[in-house]
Coordinates of C-alpha atoms in Angstrom, one line a residue:
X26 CA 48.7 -114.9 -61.7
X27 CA 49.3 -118.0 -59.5
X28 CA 47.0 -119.1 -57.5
X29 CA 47.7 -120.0 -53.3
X30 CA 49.0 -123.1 -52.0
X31 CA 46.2 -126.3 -51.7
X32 CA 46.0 -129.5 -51.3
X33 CA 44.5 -131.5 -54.2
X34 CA 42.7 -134.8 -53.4
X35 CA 41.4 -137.1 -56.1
X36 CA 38.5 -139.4 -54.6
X37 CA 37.8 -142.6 -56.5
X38 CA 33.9 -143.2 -55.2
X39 CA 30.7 -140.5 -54.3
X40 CA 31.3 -141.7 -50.7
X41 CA 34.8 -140.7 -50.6
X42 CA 34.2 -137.7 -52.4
X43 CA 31.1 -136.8 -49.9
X44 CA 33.5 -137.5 -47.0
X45 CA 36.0 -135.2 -48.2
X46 CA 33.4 -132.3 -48.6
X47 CA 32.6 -133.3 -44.4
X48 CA 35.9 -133.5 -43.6
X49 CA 37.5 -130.0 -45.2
X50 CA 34.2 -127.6 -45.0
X51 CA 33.8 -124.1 -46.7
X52 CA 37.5 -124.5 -47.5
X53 CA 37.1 -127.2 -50.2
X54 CA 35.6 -127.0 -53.9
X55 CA 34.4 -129.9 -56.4
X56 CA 36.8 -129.5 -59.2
X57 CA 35.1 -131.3 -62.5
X58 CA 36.0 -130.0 -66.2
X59 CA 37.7 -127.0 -64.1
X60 CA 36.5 -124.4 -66.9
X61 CA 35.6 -121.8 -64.4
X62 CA 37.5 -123.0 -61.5
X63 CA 40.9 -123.1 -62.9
X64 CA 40.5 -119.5 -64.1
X65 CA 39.1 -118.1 -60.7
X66 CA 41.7 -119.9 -58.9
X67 CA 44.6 -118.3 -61.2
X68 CA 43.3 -114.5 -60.7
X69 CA 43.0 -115.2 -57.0
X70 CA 38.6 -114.8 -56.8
X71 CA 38.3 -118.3 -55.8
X72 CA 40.8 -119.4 -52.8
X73 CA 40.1 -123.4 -51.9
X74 CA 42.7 -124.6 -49.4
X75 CA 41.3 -128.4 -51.0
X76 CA 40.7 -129.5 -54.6
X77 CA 38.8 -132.5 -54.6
X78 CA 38.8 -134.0 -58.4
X79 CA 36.0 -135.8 -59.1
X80 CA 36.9 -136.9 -62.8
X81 CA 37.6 -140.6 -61.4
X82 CA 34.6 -141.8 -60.4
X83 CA 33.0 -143.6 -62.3
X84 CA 29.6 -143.7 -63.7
X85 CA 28.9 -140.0 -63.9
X86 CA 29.5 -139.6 -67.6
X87 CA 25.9 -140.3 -69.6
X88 CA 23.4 -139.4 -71.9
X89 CA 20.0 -141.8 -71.6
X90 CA 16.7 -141.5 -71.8
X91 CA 15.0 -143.2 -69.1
X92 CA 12.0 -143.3 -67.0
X93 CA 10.3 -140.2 -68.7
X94 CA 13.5 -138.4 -68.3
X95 CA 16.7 -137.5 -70.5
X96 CA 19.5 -138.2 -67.6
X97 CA 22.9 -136.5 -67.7
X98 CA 25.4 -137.3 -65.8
X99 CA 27.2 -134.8 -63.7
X100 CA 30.7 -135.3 -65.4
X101 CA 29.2 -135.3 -69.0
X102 CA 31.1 -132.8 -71.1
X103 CA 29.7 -130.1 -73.5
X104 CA 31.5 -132.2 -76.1
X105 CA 29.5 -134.7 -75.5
X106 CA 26.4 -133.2 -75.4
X107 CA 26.9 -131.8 -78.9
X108 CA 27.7 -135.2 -80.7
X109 CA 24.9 -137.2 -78.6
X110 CA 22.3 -138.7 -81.1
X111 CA 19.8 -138.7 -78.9
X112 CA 20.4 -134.9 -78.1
X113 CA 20.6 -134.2 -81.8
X114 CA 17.4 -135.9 -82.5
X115 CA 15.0 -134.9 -79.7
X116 CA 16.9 -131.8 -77.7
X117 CA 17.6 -128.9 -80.3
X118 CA 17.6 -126.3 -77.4
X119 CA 20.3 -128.1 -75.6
X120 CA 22.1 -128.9 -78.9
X121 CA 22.2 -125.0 -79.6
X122 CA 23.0 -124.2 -75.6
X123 CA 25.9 -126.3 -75.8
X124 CA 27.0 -125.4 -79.0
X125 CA 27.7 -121.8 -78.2
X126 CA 29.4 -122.0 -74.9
X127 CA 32.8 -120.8 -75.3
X128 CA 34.7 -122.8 -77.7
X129 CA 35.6 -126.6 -78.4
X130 CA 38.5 -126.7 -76.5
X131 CA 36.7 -125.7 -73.5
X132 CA 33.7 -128.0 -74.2
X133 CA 35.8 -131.2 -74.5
X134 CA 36.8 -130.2 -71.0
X135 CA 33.7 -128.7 -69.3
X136 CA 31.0 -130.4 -68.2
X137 CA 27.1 -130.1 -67.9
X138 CA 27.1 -130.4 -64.2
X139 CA 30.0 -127.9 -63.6
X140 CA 27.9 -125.0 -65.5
X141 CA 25.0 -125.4 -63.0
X142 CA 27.1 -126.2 -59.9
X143 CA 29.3 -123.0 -60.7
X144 CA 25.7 -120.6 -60.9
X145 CA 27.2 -118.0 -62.8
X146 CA 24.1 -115.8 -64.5
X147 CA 26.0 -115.7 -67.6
X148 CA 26.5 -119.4 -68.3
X149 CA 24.1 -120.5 -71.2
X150 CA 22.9 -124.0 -69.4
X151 CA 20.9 -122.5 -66.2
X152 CA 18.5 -120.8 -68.6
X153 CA 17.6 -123.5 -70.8
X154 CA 16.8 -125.8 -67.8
X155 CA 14.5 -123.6 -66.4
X156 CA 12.6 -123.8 -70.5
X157 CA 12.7 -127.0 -70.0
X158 CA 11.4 -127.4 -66.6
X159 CA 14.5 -129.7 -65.3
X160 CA 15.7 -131.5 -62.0
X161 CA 18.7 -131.3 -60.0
X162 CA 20.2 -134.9 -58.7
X163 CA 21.9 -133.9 -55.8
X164 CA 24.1 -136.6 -53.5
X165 CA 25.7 -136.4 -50.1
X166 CA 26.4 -138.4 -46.5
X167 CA 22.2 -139.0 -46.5
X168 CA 21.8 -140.5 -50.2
X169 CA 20.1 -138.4 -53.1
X170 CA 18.1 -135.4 -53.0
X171 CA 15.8 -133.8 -56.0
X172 CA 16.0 -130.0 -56.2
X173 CA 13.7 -128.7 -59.2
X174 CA 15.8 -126.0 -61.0
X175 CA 13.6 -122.9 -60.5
X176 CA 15.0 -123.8 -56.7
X177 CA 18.2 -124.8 -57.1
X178 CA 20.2 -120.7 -58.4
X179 CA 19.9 -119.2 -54.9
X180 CA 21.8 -115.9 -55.7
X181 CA 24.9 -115.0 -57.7
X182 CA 27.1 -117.8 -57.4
X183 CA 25.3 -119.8 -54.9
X184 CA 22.7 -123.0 -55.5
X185 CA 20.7 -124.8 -53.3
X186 CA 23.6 -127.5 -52.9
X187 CA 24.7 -128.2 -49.4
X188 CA 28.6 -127.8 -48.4
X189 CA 28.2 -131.8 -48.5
X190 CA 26.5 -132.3 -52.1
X191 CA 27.5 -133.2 -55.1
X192 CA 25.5 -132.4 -58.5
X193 CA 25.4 -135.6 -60.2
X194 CA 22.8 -136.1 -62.7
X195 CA 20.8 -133.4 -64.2
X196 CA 17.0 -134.6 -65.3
X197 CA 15.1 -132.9 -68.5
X198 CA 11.2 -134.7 -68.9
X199 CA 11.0 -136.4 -72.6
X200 CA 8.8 -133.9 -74.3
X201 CA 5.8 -134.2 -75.3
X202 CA 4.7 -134.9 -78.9
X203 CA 3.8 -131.5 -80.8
X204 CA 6.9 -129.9 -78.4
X205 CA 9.9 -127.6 -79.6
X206 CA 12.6 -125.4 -78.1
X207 CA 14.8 -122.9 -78.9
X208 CA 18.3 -121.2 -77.5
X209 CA 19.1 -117.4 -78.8
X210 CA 22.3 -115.8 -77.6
X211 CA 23.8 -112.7 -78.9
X212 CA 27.6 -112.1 -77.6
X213 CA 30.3 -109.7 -78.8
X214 CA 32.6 -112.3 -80.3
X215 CA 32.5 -116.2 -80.9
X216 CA 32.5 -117.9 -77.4
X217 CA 31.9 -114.9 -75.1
X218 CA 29.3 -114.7 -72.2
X219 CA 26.0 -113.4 -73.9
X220 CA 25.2 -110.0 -73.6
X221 CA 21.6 -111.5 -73.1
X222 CA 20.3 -114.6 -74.3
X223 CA 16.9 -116.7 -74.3
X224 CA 15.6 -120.1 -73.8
X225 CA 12.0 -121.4 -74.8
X226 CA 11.1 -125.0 -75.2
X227 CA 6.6 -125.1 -75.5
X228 CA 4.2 -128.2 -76.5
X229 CA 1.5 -127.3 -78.6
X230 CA -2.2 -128.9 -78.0
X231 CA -4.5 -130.4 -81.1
X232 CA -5.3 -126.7 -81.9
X233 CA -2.0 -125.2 -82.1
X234 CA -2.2 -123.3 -78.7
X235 CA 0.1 -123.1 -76.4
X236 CA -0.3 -126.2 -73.6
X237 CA 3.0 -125.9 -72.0
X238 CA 5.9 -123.4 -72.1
X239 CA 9.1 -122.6 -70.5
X240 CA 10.8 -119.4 -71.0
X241 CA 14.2 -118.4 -69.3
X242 CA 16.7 -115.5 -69.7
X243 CA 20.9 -115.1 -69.8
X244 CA 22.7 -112.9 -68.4
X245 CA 20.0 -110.1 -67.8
X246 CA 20.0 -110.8 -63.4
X247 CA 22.1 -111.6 -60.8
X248 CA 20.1 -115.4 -61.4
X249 CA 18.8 -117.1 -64.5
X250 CA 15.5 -115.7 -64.9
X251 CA 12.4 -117.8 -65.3
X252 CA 10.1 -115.0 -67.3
X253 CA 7.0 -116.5 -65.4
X254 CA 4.6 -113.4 -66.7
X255 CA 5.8 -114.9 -70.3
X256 CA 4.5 -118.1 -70.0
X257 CA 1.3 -117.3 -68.3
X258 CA 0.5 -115.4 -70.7
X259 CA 0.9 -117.6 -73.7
X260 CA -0.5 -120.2 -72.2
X261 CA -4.2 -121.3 -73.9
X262 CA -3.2 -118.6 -76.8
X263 CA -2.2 -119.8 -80.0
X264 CA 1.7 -118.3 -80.7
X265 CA 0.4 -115.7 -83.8
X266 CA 2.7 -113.0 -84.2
X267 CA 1.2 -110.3 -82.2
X268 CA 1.0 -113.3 -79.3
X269 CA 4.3 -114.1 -79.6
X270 CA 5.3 -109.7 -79.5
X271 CA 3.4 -109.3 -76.3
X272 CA 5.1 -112.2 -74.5
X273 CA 8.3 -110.9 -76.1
X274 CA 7.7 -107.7 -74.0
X275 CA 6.5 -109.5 -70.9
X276 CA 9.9 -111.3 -70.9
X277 CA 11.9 -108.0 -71.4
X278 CA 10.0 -106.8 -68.7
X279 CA 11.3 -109.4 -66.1
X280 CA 15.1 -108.8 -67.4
X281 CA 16.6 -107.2 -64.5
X282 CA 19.7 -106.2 -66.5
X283 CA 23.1 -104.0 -65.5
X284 CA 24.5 -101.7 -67.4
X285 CA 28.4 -103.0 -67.9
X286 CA 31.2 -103.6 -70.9
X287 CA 28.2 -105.3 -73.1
X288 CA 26.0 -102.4 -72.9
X289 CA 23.5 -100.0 -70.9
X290 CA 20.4 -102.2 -69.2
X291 CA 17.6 -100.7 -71.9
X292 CA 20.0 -101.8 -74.1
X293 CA 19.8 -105.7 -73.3
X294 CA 16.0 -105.4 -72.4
X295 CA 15.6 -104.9 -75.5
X296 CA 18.1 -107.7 -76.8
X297 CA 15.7 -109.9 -74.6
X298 CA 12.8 -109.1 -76.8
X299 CA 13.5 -109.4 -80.0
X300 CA 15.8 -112.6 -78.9
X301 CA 12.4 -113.9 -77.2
X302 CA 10.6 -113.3 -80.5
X303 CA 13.2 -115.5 -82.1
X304 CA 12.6 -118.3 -79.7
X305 CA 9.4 -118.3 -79.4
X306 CA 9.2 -118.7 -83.2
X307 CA 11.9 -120.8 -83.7
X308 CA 10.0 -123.1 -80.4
X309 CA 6.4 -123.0 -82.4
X310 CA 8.2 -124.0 -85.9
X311 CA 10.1 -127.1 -84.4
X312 CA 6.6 -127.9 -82.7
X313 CA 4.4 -127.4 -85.7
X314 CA 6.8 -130.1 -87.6

């Protein structure tokens, strides 16, 4: 199909960009790698009256770490995420995120940001934020605001953004020492959605339990969900096998799953556990090392 008439606009600063956003309301949309845009645009679910491109501004394309953080920048692709040495090195979970979304000619175009901004349940990024406890950077007419990510999916396709705000830096804490994470997705073909999916990152203590942990599920809720019940429960406990079992089945528990084209929702609850099992020892084995 072919999408209805707008008007594209290509802002050079934030600023301009921001104004833009005043300027032209509910009827205007960010465009930024365009991977999920472009395609609701073309069947007609997205109608924009204005595109504003954001791809030339400068400065929103990064990898550092900085200030206790690993900073991306809104405009970083998925590409880029994947060859990053610092990502390599330190990040396995997002490595593995952003190493299974779709396929590389999509991730040299989509970006990190774009993922987030677009809240769509079934992209792989929003869950392995919440694992790993991340912050939103968002800007707009008064300066920068902080959103963490358990605040920032709102409903299906819907964030915490304002109609003024831009997403333009995304905020993972350096990990701890003793600290690993994991990404499990199982999907019907290479570079589908997942039919469920699960995202740990933990930090052990000097004993081997469980200090810290972050668990969040795919594709299984009309949000990403953080599987709160998970972590409390792990929490204090070293991850032994029957440990890791039971939070396996607390996380399937807070999968709130439909039954669709993938499969019937006792189906993916049960994707969720033994995909949480995988994490979760995948997450104590790259923690142990």
């Amino acid at each position: 199909m072919i999408p209805p008439v707008f008007e594209y606009l290509r802002p050079k600063t934030i600023p301009e960009a921001v104004a833009l956003l005043q300027q032209h309301g509910d009827e205007a949309k960010i465009l930024s790698g365009g991977q999920s845009l472009i395609p609701m645009m073309k069947l007609r679910l997205a109608r924009p009256g204005y595109i504003i491109d954001i791809n030339r501004i400068s400065g929103l394309s990064y990898i550092k770490e900085e200030g206790g953080f690993l900073k991306i920048g809104g405009l970083t692709r998925e590409a880029e995420v994947e060859a990053s040495p610092v990502v390599r090195s330190k990040y396995p979970i997002l490595l593995e995120t952003a190493s299974v979304i779709a396929d590389p000619q999509v991730r040299n175009l989509a970006t990190v940001g774009g993922n987030l901004a677009h809240a769509d349940p079934a992209n792989d990024h929003p869950a392995t934020m919440i694992a790993l406890g991340a912050q939103i950077v968002a800007t707009g007419a008064k300066g920068e605001r902080v959103i963490p990510v358990e605040e920032f999916f709102v409903s299906l396709f819907t964030t915490a953004l304002k109609q003024d705000e831009i997403l333009t830096e995304i905020r993972v804490p350096i990990p701890a020492p003793r600290s690993g994470g994991a990404y499990f997705k199982l999907e019907r073909k290479v570079g589908d959605f997942a039919t469920a999916a699960v995202a740990v990152q933990l930090t052990l203590d000097g004993a081997g339990a469980v200090q810290k942990i972050g668990m969040g599920l795919t594709n299984v809720g009309a949000v990403p969900i953080k599987a709160g019940k998970a972590e409390a429960f792990l929490r204090g406990k070293k991850p032994d096998a029957a440990t890791i079992a039971q939070a396996a089945q607390l996380a399937a528990d807070a999968a709130q799953p439909s039954a669709d084209l993938r499969g019937p929702a006792e189906y993916k609850k049960g994707l969720v556990k033994e995909l949480a099992k995988r994490a979760l020892s995948r997450a104590v084995e790259r923690a142990g090392k």
